[in-house]
Short mmCIF file of C-alpha atoms and ligand atoms in Angstrom, two decimals:
data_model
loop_
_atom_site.label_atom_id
_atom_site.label_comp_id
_atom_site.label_asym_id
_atom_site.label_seq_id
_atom_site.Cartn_x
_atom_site.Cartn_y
_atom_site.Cartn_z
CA UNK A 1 -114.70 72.04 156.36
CA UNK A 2 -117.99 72.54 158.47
CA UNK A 3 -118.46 76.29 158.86
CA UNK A 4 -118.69 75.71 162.79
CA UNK A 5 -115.61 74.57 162.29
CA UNK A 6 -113.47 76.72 160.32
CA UNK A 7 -114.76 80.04 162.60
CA UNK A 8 -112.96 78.24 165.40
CA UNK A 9 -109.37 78.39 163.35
CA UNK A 10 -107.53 81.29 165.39
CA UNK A 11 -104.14 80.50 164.66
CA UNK A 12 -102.08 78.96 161.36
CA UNK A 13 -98.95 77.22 162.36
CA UNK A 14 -96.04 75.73 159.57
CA UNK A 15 -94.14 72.90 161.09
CA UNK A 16 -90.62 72.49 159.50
CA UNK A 17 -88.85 68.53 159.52
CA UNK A 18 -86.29 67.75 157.36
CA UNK A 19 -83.75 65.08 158.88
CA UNK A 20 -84.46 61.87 161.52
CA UNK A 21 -84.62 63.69 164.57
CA UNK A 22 -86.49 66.27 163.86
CA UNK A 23 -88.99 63.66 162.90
CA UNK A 24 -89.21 62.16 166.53
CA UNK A 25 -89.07 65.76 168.49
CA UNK A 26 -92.29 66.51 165.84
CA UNK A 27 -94.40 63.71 166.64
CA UNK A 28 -95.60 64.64 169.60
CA UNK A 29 -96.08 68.64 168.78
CA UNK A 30 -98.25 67.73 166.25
CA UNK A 31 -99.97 65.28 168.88
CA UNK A 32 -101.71 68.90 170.65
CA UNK A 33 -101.60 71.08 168.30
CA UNK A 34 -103.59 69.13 166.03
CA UNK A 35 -106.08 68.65 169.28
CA UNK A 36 -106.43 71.70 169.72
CA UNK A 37 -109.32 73.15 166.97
CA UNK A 38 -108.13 76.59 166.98
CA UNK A 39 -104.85 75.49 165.51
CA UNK A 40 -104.52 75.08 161.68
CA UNK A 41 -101.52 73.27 161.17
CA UNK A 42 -99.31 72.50 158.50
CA UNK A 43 -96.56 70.06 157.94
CA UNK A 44 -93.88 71.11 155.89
CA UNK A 45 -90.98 68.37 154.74
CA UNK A 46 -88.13 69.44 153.41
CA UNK A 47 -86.25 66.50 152.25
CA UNK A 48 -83.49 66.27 153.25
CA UNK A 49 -84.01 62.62 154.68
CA UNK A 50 -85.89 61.04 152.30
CA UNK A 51 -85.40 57.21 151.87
CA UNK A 52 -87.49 54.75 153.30
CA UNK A 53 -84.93 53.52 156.78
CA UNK A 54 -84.37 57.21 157.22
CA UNK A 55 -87.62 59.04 156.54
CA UNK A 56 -90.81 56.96 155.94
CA UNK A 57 -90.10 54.38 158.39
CA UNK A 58 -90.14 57.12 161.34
CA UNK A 59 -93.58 58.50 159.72
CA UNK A 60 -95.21 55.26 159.73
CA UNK A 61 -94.15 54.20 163.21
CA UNK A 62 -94.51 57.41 164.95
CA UNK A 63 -98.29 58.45 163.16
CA UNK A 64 -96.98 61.00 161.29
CA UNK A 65 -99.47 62.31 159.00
CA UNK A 66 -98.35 62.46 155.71
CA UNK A 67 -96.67 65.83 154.97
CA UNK A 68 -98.97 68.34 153.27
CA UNK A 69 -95.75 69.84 151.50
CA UNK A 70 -92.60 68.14 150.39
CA UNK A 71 -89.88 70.54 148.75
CA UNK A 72 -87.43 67.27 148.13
CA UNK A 73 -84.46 68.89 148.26
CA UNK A 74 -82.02 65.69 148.74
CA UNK A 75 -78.45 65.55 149.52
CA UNK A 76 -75.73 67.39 148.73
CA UNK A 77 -73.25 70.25 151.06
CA UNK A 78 -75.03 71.76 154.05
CA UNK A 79 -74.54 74.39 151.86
CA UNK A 80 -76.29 73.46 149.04
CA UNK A 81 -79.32 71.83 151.38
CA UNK A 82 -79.73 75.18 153.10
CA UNK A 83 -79.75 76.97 150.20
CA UNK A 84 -82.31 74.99 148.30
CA UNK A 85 -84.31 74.81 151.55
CA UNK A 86 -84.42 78.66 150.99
CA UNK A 87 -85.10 78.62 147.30
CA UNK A 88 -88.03 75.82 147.67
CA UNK A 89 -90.01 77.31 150.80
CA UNK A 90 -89.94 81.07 150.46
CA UNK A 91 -92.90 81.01 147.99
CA UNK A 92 -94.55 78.15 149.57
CA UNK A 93 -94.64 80.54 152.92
CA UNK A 94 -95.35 83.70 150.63
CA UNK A 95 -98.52 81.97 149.21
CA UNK A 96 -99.49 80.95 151.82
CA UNK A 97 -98.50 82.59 154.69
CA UNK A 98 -98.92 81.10 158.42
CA UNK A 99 -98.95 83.10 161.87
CA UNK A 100 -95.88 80.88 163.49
CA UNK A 101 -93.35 79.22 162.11
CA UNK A 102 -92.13 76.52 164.33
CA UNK A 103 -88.52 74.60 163.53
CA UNK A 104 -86.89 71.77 165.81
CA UNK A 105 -83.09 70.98 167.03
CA UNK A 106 -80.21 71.67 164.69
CA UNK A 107 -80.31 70.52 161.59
CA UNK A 108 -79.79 72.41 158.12
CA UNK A 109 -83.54 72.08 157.44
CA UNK A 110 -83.78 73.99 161.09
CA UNK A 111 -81.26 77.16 160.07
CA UNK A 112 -82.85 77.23 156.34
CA UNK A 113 -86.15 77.24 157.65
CA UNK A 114 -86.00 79.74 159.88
CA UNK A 115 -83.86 82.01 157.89
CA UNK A 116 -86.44 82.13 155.36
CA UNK A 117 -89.42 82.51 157.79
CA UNK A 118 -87.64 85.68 159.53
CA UNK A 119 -86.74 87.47 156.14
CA UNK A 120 -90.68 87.51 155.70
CA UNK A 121 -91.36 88.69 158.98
CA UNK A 122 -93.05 85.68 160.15
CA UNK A 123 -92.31 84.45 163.84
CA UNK A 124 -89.98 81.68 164.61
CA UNK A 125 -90.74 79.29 167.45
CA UNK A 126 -87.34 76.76 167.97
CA UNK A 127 -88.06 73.72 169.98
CA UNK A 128 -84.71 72.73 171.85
CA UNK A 129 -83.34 76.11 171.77
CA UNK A 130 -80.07 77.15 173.92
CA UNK A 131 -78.14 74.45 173.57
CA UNK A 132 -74.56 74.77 173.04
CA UNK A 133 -71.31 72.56 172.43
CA UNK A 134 -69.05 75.29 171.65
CA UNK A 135 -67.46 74.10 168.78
CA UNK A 136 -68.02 75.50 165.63
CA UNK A 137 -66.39 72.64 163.67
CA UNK A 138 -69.91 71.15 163.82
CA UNK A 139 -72.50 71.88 161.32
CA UNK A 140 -75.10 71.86 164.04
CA UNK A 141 -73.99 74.16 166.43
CA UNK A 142 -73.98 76.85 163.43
CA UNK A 143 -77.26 76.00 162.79
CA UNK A 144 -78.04 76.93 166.52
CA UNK A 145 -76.78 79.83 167.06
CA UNK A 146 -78.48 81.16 163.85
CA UNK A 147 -81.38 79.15 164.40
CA UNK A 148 -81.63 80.82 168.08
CA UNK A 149 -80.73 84.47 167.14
CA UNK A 150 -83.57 84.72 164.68
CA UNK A 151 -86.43 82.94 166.65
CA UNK A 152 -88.95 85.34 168.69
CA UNK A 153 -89.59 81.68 170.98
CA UNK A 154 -87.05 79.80 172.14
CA UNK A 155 -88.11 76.80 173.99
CA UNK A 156 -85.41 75.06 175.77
CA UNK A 157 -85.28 71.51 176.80
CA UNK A 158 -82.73 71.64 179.80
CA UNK A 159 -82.10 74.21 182.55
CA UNK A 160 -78.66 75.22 181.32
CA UNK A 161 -80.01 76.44 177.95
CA UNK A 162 -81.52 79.48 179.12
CA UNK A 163 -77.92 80.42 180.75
CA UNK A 164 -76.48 80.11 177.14
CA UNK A 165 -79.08 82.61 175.72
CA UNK A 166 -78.78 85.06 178.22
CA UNK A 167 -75.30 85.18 177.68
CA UNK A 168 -75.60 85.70 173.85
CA UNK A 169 -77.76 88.84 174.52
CA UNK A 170 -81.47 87.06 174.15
CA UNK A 171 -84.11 88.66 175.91
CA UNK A 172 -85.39 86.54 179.16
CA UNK A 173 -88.90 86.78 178.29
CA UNK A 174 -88.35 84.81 174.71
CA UNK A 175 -86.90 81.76 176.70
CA UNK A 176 -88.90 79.27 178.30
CA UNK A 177 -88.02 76.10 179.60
CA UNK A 178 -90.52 73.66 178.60
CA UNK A 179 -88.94 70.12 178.98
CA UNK A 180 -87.53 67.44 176.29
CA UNK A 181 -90.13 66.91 173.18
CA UNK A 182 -87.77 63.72 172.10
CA UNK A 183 -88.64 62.02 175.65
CA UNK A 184 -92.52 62.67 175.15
CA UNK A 185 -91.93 60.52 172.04
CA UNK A 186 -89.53 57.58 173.94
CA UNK A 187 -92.17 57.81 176.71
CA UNK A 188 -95.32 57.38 174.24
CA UNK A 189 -93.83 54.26 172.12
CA UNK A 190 -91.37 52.42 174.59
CA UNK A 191 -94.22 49.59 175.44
CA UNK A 192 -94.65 49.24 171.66
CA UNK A 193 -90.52 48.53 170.95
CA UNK A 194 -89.83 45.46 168.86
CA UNK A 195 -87.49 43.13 170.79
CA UNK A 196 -84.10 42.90 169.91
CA UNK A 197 -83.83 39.20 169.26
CA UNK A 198 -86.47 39.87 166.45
CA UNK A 199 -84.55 42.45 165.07
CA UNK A 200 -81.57 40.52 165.22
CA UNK A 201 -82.79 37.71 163.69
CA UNK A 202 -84.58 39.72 161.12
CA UNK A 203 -80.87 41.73 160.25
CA UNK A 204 -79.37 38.04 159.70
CA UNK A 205 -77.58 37.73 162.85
CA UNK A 206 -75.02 34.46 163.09
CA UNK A 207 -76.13 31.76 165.60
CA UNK A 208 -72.92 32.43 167.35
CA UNK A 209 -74.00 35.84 167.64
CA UNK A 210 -77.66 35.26 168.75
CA UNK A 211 -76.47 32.75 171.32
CA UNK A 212 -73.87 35.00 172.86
CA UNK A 213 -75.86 37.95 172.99
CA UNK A 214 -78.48 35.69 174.96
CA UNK A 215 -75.93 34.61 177.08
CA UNK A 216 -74.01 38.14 177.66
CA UNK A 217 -76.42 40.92 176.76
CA UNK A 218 -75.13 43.28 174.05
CA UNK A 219 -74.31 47.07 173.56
CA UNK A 220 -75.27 49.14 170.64
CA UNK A 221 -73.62 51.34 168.58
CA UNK A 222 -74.65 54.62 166.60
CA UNK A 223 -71.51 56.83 164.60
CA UNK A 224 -72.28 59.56 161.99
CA UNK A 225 -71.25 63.00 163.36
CA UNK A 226 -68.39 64.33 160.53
CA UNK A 227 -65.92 64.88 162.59
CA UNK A 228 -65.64 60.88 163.71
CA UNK A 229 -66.19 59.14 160.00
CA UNK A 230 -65.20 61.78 157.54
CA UNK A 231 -61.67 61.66 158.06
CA UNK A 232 -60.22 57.66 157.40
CA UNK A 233 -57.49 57.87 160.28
CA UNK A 234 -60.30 59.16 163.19
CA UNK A 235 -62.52 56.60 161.61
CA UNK A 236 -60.44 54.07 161.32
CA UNK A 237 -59.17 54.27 165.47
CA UNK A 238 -62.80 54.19 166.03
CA UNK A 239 -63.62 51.29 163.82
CA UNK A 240 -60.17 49.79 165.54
CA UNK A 241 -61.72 50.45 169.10
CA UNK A 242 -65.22 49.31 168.15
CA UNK A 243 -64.01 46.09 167.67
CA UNK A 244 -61.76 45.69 170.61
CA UNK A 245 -64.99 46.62 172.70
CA UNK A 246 -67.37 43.45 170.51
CA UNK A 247 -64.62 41.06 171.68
CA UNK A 248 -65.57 41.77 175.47
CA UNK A 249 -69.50 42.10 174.59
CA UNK A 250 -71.23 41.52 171.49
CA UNK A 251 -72.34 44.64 169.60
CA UNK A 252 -75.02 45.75 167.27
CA UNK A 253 -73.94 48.82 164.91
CA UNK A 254 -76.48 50.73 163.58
CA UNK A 255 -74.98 52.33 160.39
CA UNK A 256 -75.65 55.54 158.89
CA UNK A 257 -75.72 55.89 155.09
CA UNK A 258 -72.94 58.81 155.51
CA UNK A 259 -71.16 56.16 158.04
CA UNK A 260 -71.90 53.33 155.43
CA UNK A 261 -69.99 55.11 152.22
CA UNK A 262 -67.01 56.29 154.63
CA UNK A 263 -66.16 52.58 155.61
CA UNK A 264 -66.40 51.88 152.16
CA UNK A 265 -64.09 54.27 151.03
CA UNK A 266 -61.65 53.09 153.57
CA UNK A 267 -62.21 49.88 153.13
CA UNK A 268 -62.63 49.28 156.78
CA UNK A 269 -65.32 46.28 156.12
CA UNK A 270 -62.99 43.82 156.89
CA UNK A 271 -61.35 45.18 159.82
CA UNK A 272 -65.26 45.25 160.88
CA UNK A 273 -65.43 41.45 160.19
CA UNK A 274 -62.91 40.33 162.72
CA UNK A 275 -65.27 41.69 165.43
CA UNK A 276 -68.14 40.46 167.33
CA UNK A 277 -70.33 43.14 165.70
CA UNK A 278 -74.05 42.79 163.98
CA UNK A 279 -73.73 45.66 161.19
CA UNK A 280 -77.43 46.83 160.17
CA UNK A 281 -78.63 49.39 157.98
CA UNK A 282 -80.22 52.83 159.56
CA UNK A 283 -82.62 50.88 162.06
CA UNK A 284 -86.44 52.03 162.83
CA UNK A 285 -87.49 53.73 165.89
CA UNK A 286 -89.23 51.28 167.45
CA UNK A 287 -86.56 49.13 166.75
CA UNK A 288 -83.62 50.93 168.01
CA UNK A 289 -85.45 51.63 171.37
CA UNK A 290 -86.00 48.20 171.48
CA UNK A 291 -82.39 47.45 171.29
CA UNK A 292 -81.64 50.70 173.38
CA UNK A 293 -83.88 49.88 176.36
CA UNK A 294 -82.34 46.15 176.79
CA UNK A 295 -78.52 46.97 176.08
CA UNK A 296 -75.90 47.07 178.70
CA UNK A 297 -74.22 50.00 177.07
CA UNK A 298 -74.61 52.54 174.14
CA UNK A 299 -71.69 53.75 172.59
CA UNK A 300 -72.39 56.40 170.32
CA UNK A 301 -72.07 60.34 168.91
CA UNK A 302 -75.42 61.25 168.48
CA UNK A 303 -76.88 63.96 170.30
CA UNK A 304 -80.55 62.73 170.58
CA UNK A 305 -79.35 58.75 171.93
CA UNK A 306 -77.24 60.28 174.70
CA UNK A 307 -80.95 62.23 175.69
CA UNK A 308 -82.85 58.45 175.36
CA UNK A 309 -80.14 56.41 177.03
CA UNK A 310 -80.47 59.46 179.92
CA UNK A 311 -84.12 58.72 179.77
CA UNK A 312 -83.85 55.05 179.85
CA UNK A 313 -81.52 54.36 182.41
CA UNK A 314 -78.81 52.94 180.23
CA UNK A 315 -75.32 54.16 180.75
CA UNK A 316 -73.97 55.86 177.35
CA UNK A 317 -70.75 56.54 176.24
CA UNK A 318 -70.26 59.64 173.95
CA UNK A 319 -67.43 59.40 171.09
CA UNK A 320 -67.25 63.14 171.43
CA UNK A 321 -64.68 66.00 172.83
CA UNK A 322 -67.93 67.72 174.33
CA UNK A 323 -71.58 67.81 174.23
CA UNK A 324 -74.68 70.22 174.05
CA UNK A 325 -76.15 68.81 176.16
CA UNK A 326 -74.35 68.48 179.66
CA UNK A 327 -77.67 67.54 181.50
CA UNK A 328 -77.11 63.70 180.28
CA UNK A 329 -73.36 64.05 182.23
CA UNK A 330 -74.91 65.86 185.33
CA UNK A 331 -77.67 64.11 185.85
CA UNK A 332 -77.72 61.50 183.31
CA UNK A 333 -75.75 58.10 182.35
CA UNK A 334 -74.15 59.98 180.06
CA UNK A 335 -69.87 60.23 180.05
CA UNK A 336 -67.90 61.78 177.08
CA UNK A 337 -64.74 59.44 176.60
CA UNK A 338 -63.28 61.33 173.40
CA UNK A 339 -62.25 59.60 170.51
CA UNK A 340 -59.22 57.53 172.20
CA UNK A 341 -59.51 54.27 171.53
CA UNK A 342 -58.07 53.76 175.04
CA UNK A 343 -60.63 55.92 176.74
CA UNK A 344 -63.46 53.55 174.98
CA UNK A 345 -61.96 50.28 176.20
CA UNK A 346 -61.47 52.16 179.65
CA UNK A 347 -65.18 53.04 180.33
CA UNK A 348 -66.59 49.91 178.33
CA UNK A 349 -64.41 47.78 180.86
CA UNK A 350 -66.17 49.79 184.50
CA UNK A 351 -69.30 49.43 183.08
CA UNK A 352 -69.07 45.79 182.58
CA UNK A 353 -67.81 45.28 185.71
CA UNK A 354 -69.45 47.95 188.25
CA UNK A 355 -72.61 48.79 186.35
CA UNK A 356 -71.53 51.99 184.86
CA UNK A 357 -72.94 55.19 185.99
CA UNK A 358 -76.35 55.69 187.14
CA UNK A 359 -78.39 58.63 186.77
CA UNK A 360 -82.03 60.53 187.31
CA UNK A 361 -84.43 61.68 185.03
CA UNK A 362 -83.60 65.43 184.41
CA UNK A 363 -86.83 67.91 185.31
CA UNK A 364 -88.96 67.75 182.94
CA UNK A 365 -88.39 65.42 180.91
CA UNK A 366 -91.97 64.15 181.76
CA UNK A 367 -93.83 63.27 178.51
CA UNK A 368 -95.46 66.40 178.82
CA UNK A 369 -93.31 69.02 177.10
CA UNK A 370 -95.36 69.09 173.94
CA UNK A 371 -98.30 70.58 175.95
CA UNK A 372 -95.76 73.06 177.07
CA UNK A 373 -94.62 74.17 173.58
CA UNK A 374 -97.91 74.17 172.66
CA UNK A 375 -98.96 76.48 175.38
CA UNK A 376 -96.45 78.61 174.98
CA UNK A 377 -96.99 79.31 171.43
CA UNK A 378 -101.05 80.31 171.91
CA UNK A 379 -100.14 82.66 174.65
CA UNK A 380 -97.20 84.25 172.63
CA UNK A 381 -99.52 84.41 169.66
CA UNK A 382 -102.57 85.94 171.86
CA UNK A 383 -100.23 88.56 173.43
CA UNK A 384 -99.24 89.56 169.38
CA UNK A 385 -102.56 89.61 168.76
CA UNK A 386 -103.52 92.06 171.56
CA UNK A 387 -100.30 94.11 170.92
CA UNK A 388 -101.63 94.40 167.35
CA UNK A 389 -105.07 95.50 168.02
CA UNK A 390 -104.42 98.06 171.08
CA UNK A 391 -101.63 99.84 168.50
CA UNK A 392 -104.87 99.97 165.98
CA UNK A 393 -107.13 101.07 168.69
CA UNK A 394 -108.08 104.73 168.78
CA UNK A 395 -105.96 106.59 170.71
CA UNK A 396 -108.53 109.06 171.82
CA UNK A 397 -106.66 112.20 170.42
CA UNK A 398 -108.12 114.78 168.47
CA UNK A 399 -106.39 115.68 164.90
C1 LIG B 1 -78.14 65.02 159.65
C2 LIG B 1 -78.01 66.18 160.63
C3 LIG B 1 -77.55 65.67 161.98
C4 LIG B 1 -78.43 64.55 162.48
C5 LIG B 1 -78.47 63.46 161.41
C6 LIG B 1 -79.34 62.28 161.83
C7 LIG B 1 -77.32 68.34 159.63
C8 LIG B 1 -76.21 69.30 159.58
N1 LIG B 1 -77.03 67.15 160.19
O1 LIG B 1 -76.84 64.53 159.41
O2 LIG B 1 -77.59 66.72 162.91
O3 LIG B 1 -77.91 64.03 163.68
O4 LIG B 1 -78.99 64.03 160.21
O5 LIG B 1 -79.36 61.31 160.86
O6 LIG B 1 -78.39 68.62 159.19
N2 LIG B 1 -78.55 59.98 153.07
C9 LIG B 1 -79.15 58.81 152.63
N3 LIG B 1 -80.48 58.67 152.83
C10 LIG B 1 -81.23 59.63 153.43
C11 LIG B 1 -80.60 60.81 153.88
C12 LIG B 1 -79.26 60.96 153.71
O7 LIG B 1 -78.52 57.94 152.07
O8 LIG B 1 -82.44 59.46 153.60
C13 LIG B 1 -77.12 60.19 152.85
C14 LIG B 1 -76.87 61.47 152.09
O9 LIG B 1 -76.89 61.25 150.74
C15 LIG B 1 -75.53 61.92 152.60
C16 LIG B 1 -75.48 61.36 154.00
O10 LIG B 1 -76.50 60.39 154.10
O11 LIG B 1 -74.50 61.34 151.86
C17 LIG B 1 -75.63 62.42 155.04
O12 LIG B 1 -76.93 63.05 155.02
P1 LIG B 1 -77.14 64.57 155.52
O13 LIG B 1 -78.58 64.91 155.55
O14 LIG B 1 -76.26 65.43 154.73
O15 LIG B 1 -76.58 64.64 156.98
P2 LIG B 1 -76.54 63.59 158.17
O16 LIG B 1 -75.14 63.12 158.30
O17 LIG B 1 -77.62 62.57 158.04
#
């Protein structure tokens, strides 16, 4: 590196991915920081996504430079990834070690990561802090709480985040609201979406499906939370409902590998076949937002679709008790119909005859909330930097 160049290096920032989303809410981050000479920045991979529909795929589309680090940790328990998260990047960060660590939403590559970064003292900035379902049957909403309590930053993505915080104890002046990262992405690539007839086509779609999703539009379909597909008779009402829904619109499904070996194991392929349903593999992003932005409904249990379908104006229906993110209700298209079966068909049915529910873009969800994080981050580093240096300066007193 030009010597001009390196003097200007002020700050060295680690930024921790592991899973899918964290991959999209990263994208942009990088975006600034990496425009910004003063940064160093490092991108750290842990693995835990790591085949091509559910990790390179998102690289590729989204410019994601290569990772400088990969600690390949695989599958296995959340458990078992956190731990060899732990294991694999405490002596990368002891090498080497940065002035911020910064982690993104709630995966076990987000808890590992920032348990390891605030055992060696090094500060934890979490994008998409403060949000809470309340229910700590889910694996993510563990990793939140943890992932919150030990980060010195907590950027937060909706307004009722910070209320969340402040009731767990956190200190105001850690929170800062600084807008949806995820929606920065969906804003950047939605002109570059493939169309969904191509993607259709390309996933081996029927004639008979092709023509009536011409002629009636489609919905899509995402399922992989736990709590819906790991248990056969919960997966297998959903399946049951899925189905009833394709026979009143056409539907593209979306599956997850975890989804994927669960059907299997049920042997709900079948049941699957009597439907009006297009079953792909994991899809890309550019792909799915294709699909997304032209659907007449999403039905789904992911917590970063019922964000995009908020974003894009398409009414959503969440296969969930309750959500983290009540902005896409409030504000959003966003309504939570459970896992009843009857509940599905209910909402599926008003939406297909009234339009479904509309919605606004929630504040700040701009495409600008990277330039927020990123701001955020320089001024808490320059205020540790000045904390440091007036605790070194002389006091003045006389031994
Ligand atoms: C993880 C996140 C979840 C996020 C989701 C998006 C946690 C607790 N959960 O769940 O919040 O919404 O990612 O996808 O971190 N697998 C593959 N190929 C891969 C990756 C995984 O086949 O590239 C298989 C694994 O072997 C495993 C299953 O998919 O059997 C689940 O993967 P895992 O990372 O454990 O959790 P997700 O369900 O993907």
């Amino acid at each position: 590196m030009p010597q001009t160049q390196m003097s200007t290096v002020r700050w060295r920032i680690d930024c921790v991915v592991g899973a899918r989303p964290n991959f999209v809410k990263i994208a942009p981050i990088l975006l600034v920081l990496r425009a910004r000479p003063h940064f160093s920045v490092r991108l750290i991979h842990t693995g835990q996504h790591y085949d091509v529909a559910m990790n390179s795929v998102f690289f590729e589309e989204l410019k994601i430079p290569a990772p400088d680090i990969n600690l390949e940790v695989g599958s296995g328990t959340g458990t078992e990834q956190t731990a060899r998260i732990m294991l694999a990047l405490e002596p990368v960060l002891t090498a080497d070690r940065p002035d911020m660590l910064i982690v993104v939403g709630d995966v076990n590559s987000t808890l590992a990561a920032s348990l390891v970064s605030a055992k060696l003292l090094i500060p934890v900035a979490h994008v998409e802090a403060g949000l809470r379902s309340n229910d700590r049957t889910m694996p993510e909403e563990i990793n939140r709480l943890a992932t919150d309590r030990l980060s010195e930053l907590l950027l937060t993505s909706e307004e009722d985040a910070a209320a969340n915080l402040i009731r767990e104890g956190v200190a105001p002046e850690k929170i800062h609201f600084v807008g949806n990262v995820m929606i920065d992405t969906l804003y950047a690539s939605v002109e570059h979406a493939v169309a969904p007839m191509a993607t259709f086509a390309e996933s081996w779609a029927s004639p008979a499906f092709l023509a009536a999703a011409r002629e009636q539009g489609f919905g899509f379909v995402t399922m992989h939370r736990p709590s819906n597909v790991d248990d056969l008779a919960t997966l297998s009402a959903i399946i049951g409902a899925i189905v009833d829904v394709s026979r009143k619109l056409p539907l593209v499904f979306a599956m997850h590998p975890r989804t994927r070996s669960a059907v299997e194991r049920a042997d709900l392929k079948p049941m699957l076949q009597k439907g009006h349903i297009l079953v792909t593999p994991p899809l890309s992003y550019l792909k799915a937002l294709g699909i997304m932005r032209e659907a007449r409904l999403v039905v789904t249990d992911s917590g970063g679709i019922q964000e995009e379908t908020t974003a894009l104006g398409v009414p959503c229906l969440t296969v969930r008790e309750n959500t983290e993110r009540p902005v896409t209700i409030a504000e959003g298209t966003n309504t939570l119909v459970g896992t009843s079966p009857h509940a599905l068909l209910a909402a599926v049915q008003d939406i297909l005859t009234a339009g479904g529910k509309g919605g606004r873009i929630p504040p700040l969800w701009d495409g600008k909330a990277a330039q927020r994080v990123t701001d955020r981050i320089e001024a808490f580093l320059d205020g540790l930097a000045r904390s440091k240096s007036e605790a070194l300066a002389p006091t003045g007193l006389q031994l």
